[in-house]
Short mmCIF file of C-alpha atoms in Angstrom, two decimals:
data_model
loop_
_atom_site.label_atom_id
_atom_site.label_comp_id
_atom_site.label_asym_id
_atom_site.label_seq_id
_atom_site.Cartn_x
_atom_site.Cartn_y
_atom_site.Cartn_z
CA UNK A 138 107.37 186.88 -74.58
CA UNK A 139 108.21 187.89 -71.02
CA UNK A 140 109.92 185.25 -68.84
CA UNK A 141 108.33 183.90 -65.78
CA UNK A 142 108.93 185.45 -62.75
CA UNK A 143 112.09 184.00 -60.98
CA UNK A 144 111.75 181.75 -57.88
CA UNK A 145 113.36 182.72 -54.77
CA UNK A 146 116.32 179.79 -54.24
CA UNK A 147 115.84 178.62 -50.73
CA UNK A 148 118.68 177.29 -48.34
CA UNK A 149 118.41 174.13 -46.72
CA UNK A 150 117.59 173.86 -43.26
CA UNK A 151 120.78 172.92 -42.00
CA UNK A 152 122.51 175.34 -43.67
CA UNK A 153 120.01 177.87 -41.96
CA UNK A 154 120.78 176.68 -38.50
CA UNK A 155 124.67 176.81 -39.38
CA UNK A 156 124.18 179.88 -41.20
CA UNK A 157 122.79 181.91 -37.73
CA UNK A 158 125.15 179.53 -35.57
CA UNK A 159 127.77 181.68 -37.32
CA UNK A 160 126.33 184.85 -36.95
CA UNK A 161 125.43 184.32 -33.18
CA UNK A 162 128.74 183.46 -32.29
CA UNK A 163 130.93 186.14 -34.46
CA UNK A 164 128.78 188.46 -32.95
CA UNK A 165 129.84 186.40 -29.31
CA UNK A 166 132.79 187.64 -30.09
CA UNK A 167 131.92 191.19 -29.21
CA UNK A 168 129.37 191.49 -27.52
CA UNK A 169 130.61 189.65 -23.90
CA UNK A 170 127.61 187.54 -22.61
CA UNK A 171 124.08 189.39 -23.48
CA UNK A 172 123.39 185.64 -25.17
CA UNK A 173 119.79 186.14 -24.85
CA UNK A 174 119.84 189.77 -26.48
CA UNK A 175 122.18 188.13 -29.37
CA UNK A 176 119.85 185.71 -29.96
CA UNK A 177 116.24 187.27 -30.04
CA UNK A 178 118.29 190.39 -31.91
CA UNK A 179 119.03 187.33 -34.78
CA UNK A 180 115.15 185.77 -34.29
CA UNK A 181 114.03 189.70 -35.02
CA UNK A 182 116.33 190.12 -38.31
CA UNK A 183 115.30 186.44 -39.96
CA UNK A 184 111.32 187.26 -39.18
CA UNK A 185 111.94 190.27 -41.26
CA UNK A 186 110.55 192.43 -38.22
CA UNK A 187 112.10 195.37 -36.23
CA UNK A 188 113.16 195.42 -32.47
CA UNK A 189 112.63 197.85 -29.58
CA UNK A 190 115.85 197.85 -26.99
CA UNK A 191 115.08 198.77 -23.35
CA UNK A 192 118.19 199.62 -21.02
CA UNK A 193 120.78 202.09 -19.81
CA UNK A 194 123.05 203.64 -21.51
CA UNK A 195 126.75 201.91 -22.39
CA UNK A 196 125.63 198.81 -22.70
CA UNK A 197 126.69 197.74 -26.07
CA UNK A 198 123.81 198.52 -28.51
CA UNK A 199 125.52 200.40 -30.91
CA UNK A 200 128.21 197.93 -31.05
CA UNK A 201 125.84 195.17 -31.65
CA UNK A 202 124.34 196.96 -34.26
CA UNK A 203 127.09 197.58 -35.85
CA UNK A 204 128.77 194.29 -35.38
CA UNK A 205 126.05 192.05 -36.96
CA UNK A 206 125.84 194.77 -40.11
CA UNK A 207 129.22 194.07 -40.28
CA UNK A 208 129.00 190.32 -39.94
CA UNK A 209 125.92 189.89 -42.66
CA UNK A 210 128.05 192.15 -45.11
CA UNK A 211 124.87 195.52 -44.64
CA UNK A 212 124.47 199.00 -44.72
CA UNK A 213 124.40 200.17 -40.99
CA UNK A 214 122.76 203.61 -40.63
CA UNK A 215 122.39 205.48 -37.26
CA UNK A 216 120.35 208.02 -36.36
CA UNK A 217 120.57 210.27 -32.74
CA UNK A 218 117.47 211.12 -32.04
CA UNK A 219 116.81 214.51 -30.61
CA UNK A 220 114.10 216.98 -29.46
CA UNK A 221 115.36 219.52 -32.44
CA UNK A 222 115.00 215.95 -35.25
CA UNK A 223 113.04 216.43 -38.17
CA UNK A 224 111.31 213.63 -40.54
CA UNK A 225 113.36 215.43 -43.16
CA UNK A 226 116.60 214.27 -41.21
CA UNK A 227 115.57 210.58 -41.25
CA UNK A 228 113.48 209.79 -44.56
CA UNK A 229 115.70 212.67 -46.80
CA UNK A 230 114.84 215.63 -48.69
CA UNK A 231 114.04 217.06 -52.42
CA UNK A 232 116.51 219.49 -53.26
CA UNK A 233 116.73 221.62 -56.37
CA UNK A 234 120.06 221.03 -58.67
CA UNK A 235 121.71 222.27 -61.60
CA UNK A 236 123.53 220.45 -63.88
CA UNK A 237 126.61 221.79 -66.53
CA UNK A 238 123.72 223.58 -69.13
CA UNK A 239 122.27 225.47 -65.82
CA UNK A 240 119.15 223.35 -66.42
CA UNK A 241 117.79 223.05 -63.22
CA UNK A 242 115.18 220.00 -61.66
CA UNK A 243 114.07 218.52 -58.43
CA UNK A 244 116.37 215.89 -57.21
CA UNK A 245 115.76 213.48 -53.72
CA UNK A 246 118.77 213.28 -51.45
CA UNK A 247 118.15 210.55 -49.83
CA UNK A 248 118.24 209.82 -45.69
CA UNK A 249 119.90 207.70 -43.22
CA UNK A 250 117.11 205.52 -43.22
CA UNK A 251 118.41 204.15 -46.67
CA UNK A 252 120.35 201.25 -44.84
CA UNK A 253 120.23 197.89 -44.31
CA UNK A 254 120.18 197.86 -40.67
CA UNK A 255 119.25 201.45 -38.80
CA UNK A 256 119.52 201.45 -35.56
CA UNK A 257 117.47 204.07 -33.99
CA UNK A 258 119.07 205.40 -30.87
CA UNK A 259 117.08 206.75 -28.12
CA UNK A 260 113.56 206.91 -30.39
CA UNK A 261 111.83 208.21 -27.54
CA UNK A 262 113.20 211.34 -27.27
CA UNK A 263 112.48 212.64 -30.70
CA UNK A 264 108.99 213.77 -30.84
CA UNK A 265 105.89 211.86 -31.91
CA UNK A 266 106.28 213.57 -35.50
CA UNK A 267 109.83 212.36 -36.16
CA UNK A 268 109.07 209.02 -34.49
CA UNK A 269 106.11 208.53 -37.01
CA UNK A 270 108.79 209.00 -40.20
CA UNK A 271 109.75 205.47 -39.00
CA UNK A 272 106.27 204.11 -39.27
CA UNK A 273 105.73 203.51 -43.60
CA UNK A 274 109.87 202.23 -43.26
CA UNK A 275 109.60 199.81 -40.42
CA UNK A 276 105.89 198.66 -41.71
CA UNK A 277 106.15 199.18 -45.60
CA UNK A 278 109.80 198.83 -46.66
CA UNK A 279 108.90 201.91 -48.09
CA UNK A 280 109.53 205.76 -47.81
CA UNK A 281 107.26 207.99 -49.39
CA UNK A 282 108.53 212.01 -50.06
CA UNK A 283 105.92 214.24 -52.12
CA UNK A 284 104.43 212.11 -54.51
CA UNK A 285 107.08 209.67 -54.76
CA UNK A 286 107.38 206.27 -52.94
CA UNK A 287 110.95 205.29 -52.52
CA UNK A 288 111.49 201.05 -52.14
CA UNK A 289 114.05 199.98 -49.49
CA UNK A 290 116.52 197.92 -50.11
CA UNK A 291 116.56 194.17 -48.50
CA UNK A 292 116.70 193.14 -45.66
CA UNK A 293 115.54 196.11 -43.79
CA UNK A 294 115.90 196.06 -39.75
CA UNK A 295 115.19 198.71 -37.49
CA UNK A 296 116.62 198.93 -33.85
CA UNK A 297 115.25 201.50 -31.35
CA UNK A 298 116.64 201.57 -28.18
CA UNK A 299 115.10 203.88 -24.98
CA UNK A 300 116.87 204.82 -21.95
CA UNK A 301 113.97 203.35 -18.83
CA UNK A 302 115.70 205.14 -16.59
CA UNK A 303 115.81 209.88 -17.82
CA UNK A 304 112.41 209.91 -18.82
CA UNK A 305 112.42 213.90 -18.33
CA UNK A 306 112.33 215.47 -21.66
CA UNK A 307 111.14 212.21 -23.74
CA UNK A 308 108.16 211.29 -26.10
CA UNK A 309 106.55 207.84 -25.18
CA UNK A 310 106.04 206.32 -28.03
CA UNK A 311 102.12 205.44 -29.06
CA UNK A 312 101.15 201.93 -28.87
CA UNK A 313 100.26 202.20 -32.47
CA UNK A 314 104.59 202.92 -33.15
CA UNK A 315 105.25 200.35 -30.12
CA UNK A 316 103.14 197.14 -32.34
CA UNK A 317 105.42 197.65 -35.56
CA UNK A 318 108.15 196.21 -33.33
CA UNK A 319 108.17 192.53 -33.81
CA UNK A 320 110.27 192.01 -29.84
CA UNK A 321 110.63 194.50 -27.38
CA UNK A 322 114.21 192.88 -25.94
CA UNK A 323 115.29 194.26 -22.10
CA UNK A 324 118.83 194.97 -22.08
CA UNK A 325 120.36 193.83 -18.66
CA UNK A 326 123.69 194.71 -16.99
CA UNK A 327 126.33 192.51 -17.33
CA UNK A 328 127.78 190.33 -14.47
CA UNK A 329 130.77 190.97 -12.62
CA UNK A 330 133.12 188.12 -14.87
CA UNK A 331 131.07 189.76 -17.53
CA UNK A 332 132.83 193.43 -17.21
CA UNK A 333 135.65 192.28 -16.56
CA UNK A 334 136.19 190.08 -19.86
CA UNK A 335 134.38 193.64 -21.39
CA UNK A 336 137.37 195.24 -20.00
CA UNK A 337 140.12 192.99 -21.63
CA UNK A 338 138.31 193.28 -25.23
CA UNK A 339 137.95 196.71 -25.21
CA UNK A 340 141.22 198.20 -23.16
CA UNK A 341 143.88 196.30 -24.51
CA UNK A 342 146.32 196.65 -27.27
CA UNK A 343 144.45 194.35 -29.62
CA UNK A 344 140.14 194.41 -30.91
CA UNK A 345 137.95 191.94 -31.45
CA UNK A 346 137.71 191.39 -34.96
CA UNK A 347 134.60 189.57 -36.67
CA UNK A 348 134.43 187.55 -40.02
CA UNK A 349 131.39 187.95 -42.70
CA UNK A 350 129.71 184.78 -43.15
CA UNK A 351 126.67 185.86 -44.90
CA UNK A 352 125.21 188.70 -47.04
CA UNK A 353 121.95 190.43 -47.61
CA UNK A 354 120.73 188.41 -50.01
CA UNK A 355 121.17 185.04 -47.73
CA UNK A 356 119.46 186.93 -44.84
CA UNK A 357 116.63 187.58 -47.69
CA UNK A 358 116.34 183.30 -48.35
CA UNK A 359 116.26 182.51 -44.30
CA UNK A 360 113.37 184.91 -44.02
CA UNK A 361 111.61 183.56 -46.82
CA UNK A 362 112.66 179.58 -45.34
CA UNK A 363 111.85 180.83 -41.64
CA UNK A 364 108.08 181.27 -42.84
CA UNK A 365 107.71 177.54 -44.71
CA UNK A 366 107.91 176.02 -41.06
CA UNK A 367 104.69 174.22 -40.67
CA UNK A 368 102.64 174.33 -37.21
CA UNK A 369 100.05 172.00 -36.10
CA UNK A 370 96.67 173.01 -35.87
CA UNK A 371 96.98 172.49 -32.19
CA UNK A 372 99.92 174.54 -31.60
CA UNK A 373 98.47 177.29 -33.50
CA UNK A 374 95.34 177.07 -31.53
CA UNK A 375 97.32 177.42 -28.47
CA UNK A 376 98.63 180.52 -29.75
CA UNK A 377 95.50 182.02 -30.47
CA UNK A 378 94.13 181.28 -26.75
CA UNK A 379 97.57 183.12 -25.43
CA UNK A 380 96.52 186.56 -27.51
CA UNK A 381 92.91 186.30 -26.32
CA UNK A 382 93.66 186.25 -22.55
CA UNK A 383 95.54 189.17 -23.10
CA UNK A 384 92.38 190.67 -23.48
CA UNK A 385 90.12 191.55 -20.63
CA UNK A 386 86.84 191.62 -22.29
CA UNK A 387 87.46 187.82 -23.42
CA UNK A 388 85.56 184.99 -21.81
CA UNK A 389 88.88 182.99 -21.31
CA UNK A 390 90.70 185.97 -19.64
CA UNK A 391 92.26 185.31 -16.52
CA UNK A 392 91.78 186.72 -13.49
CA UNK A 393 95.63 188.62 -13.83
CA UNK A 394 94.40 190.25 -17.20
CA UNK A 395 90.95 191.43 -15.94
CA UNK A 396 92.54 192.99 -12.92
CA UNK A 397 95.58 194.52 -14.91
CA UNK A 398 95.15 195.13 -18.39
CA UNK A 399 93.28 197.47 -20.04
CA UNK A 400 93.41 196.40 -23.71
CA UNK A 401 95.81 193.38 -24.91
CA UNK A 402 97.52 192.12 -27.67
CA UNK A 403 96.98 192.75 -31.21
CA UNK A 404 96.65 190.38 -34.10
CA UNK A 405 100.21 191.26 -35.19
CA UNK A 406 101.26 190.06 -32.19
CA UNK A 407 99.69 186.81 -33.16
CA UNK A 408 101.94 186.81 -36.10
CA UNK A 409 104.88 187.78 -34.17
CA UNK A 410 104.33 185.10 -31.53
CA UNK A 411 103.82 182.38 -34.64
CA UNK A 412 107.19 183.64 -36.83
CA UNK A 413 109.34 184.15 -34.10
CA UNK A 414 108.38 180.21 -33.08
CA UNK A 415 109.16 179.01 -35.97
CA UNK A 416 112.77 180.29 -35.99
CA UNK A 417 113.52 179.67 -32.71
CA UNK A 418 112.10 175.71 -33.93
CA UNK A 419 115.32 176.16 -36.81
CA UNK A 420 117.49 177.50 -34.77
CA UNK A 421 116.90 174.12 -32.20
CA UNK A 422 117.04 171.60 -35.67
CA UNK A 423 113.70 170.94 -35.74
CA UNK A 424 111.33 171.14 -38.82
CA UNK A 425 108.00 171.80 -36.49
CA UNK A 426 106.23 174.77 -33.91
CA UNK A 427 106.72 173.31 -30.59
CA UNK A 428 104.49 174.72 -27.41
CA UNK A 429 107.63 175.40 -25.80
CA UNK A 430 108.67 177.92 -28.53
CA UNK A 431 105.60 180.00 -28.38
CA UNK A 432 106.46 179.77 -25.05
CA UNK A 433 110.02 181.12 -25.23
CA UNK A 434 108.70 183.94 -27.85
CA UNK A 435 106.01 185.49 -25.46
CA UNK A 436 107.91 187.68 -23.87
CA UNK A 437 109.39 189.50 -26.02
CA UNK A 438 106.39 189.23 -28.41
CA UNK A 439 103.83 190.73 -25.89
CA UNK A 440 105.44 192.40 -23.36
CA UNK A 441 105.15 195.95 -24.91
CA UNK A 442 101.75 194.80 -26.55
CA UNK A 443 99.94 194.62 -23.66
CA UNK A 444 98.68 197.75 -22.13
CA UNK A 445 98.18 197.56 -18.31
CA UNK A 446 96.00 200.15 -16.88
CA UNK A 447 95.80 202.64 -13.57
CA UNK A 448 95.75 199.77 -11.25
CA UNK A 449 98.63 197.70 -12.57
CA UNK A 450 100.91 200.98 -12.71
CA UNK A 451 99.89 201.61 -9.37
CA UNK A 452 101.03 198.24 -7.48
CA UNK A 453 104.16 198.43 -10.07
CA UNK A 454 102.95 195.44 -12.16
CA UNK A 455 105.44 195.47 -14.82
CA UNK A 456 103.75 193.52 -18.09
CA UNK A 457 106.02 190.27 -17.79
CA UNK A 458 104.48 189.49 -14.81
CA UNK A 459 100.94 189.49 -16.65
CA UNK A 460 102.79 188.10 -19.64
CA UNK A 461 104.25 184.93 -17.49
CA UNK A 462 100.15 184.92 -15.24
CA UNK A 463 98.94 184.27 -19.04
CA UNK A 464 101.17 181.56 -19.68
CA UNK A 465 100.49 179.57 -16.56
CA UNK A 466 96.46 180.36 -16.95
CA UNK A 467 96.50 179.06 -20.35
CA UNK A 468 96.89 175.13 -20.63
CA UNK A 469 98.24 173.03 -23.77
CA UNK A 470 95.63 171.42 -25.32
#
C-alpha cells in the first residue's frame, strides 16, 4: 500500500511578510539604495518567475545576485555570456568515462545552469542559439540533453542582465525569450549620498556581511502561499482590461496603443501581472489583490511585453510611457 502523497506545509502569512522583511533588508545591507530593484528582484523569486535586468555596467548585479543566494542559503551559478558561448557551456555535456575494470559508458557532466539562482550576465550578447538553452530551464525547470530530461532543483531563478547602452556586437533577444521573464526591472544609477555610502562599504577595512534567514525549501512554501491569495472578481477583471488595451486590434484600445504598439501583451503577462499582485498584497499585510497592486506590478510586468512599432521608435516612445497611457485610459470598475 503506497502512502498518500505528502502535502506541502505552508507558512503563515505573517511569517511570510517577516520572512521577505528579512531578506529585503540583509540584502539592504549590500546593496546601498536600489530599494525598488531589491524589492521587485524578491516579488520575481517568490512568483517562481525569472527577471530581465536593464542597466550599465558596475552597478551591483552580480553582487545582488550573489548576496540574496547567499542570504536564502542557494546555489548561485554565473554564466558570461559571449559571442564564442555554446548551449553545451550552459545546459552541460555527455562525456564518455571509464571506470577501474576499463568498462567504459556515457556519463552527463552537468552545467552551470544546475543552480539555484543563475544569474545570466549580459544574455544579449550570446547568440540567439545559446540564448534559447535558457528557454526549457527558465520555462520548464527542466534541461533536456539527448534523450534525457534532467529536473532542476527548487527554487530555480534566472537573472539576465543587458548592457542598454554597447549594443554593437549583441543579439536582441526574441520576444518569444523576452515573455519567459516574469519583470523586466531598469537598473538606475545611484544618487550622489548613494555612492558615497557605496564607497565606505566597499573601500574600507571592514565588508558588509549578511545573515541566512531562510533556505530553499522556505522560498519553495512562500511560492506555493504567494499563489493562495484570493482576488475579487472585479480586480481580476480589471486586470484583464489592462492586457487587452495593450493590444491595438482591441475595441477598448486606447488611442496611445493604436498609435504605438504593434502587438501587446501576452496571456502570461496576465499571469505575471495577477502573481506579482498578490505578493506585493503579502508583502503590504494584506490577505486580498488590491487595484493599486496591479497597478504597482505593470511596469515591470509589461514593459518588455509590449512591442511598439516604427512610429513609436521613431518619436523615442519608450514602452513605460504606453505602459503608464494604459493605466490612466483604463478606469477601475
Amino acid at each position: 500500500m503506497t502512502n498518500p502523497p505528502r502535502e506541502i506545509p505552508l507558512i503563515s502569512p505573517d511569517e511570510f511578510r517577516k520572512r521577505a522583511a528579512l531578506i529585503e533588508a540583509e540584502v539592504g545591507n549590500v546593496i546601498v539604495g536600489q530599494r525598488d530593484l531589491i524589492r521587485q528582484v524578491i516579488v520575481t523569486l517568490l512568483a517562481g518567475g525569472n527577471a530581465l535586468l536593464e542597466g550599465v555596467p558596475g552597478l551591483a548585479k552580480t553582487t545582488l545576485v550573489r548576496t540574496l543566494a547567499d542570504v536564502i542559503d542557494c546555489r548561485f551559478s554565473r554564466i558570461q555570456f559571449t559571442p564564442d558561448l555554446m548551449p553545451a557551456d550552459i545546459i552541460g555535456t555527455t562525456l564518455i568515462s571509464e571506470d577501474a575494470q576499463g568498462r567504459k559508458a556515457f556519463r552527463f557532466e552537468p552545467g552551470p545552469i544546475f543552480a539555484n539562482l543563475v544569474l545570466a550576465d549580459e544574455i544579449n550578447r550570446a547568440t540567439p542559439k545559446t540564448q534559447s538553452a535558457l528557454l526549457e530551464a527558465m520555462q520548464e525547470r527542466t534541461v533536456s540533453v539527448a534523450k534525457t530530461i534532467h529536473k532542476l532543483d527548487q527554487p530555480f531563478f534566472v537573472l539576465a542582465t543587458q548592457n542598454p547602452l554597447e549594443m554593437e556586437g549583441t543579439y536582441p533577444l526574441p520576444e518569444a525569450q523576452l515573455d519567459r521573464f516574469f519583470f523586466k526591472v531598469n537598473v538606475t544609477f545611484p544618487s550622489a549620498a548613494e555612492l558615497v555610502e557605496i564607497a565606505q562599504r566597499t573601500t574600507g577595512a571592514r565588508t558588509p556581511q549578511t545573515r541566512k534567514v531562510a533556505n530553499g525549501a522556505m522560498i519553495v512554501e512562500m511560492q506555493e502561499l504567494a499563489r493562495t491569495v484570493p482576488i475579487a472578481s472585479h480586480v481580476l477583471n480589471y486586470a484583464a482590461r489592462l492586457i487587452t488595451a495593450t493590444h491595438p486590434d482591441s475595441k477598448d484600445a486606447p488611442a496611445v496603443t493604436r498609435q504605438y504598439v504593434r502587438y501587446g501583451a501576452s496571456p502570461r503577462g496576465m499571469q505575471g501581472i495577477i502573481l506579482a499582485a498578490k505578493i506585493m498584497a503579502m508583502l503590504d499585510g494584506r490577505l486580498n489583490v488590491a487595484f493599486a497592486d496591479l497597478k504597482a506590478a505593470a511596469l515591470p510586468t509589461l514593459r518588455h511585453r509590449v512591442v511598439l512599432n516604427f512610429e513609436a521608435q521613431a518619436e523615442g516612445i519608450a514602452p513605460d510611457e504606453v505602459v503608464k497611457g494604459v493605466l490612466e485610459a483604463v478606469k477601475e470598475e
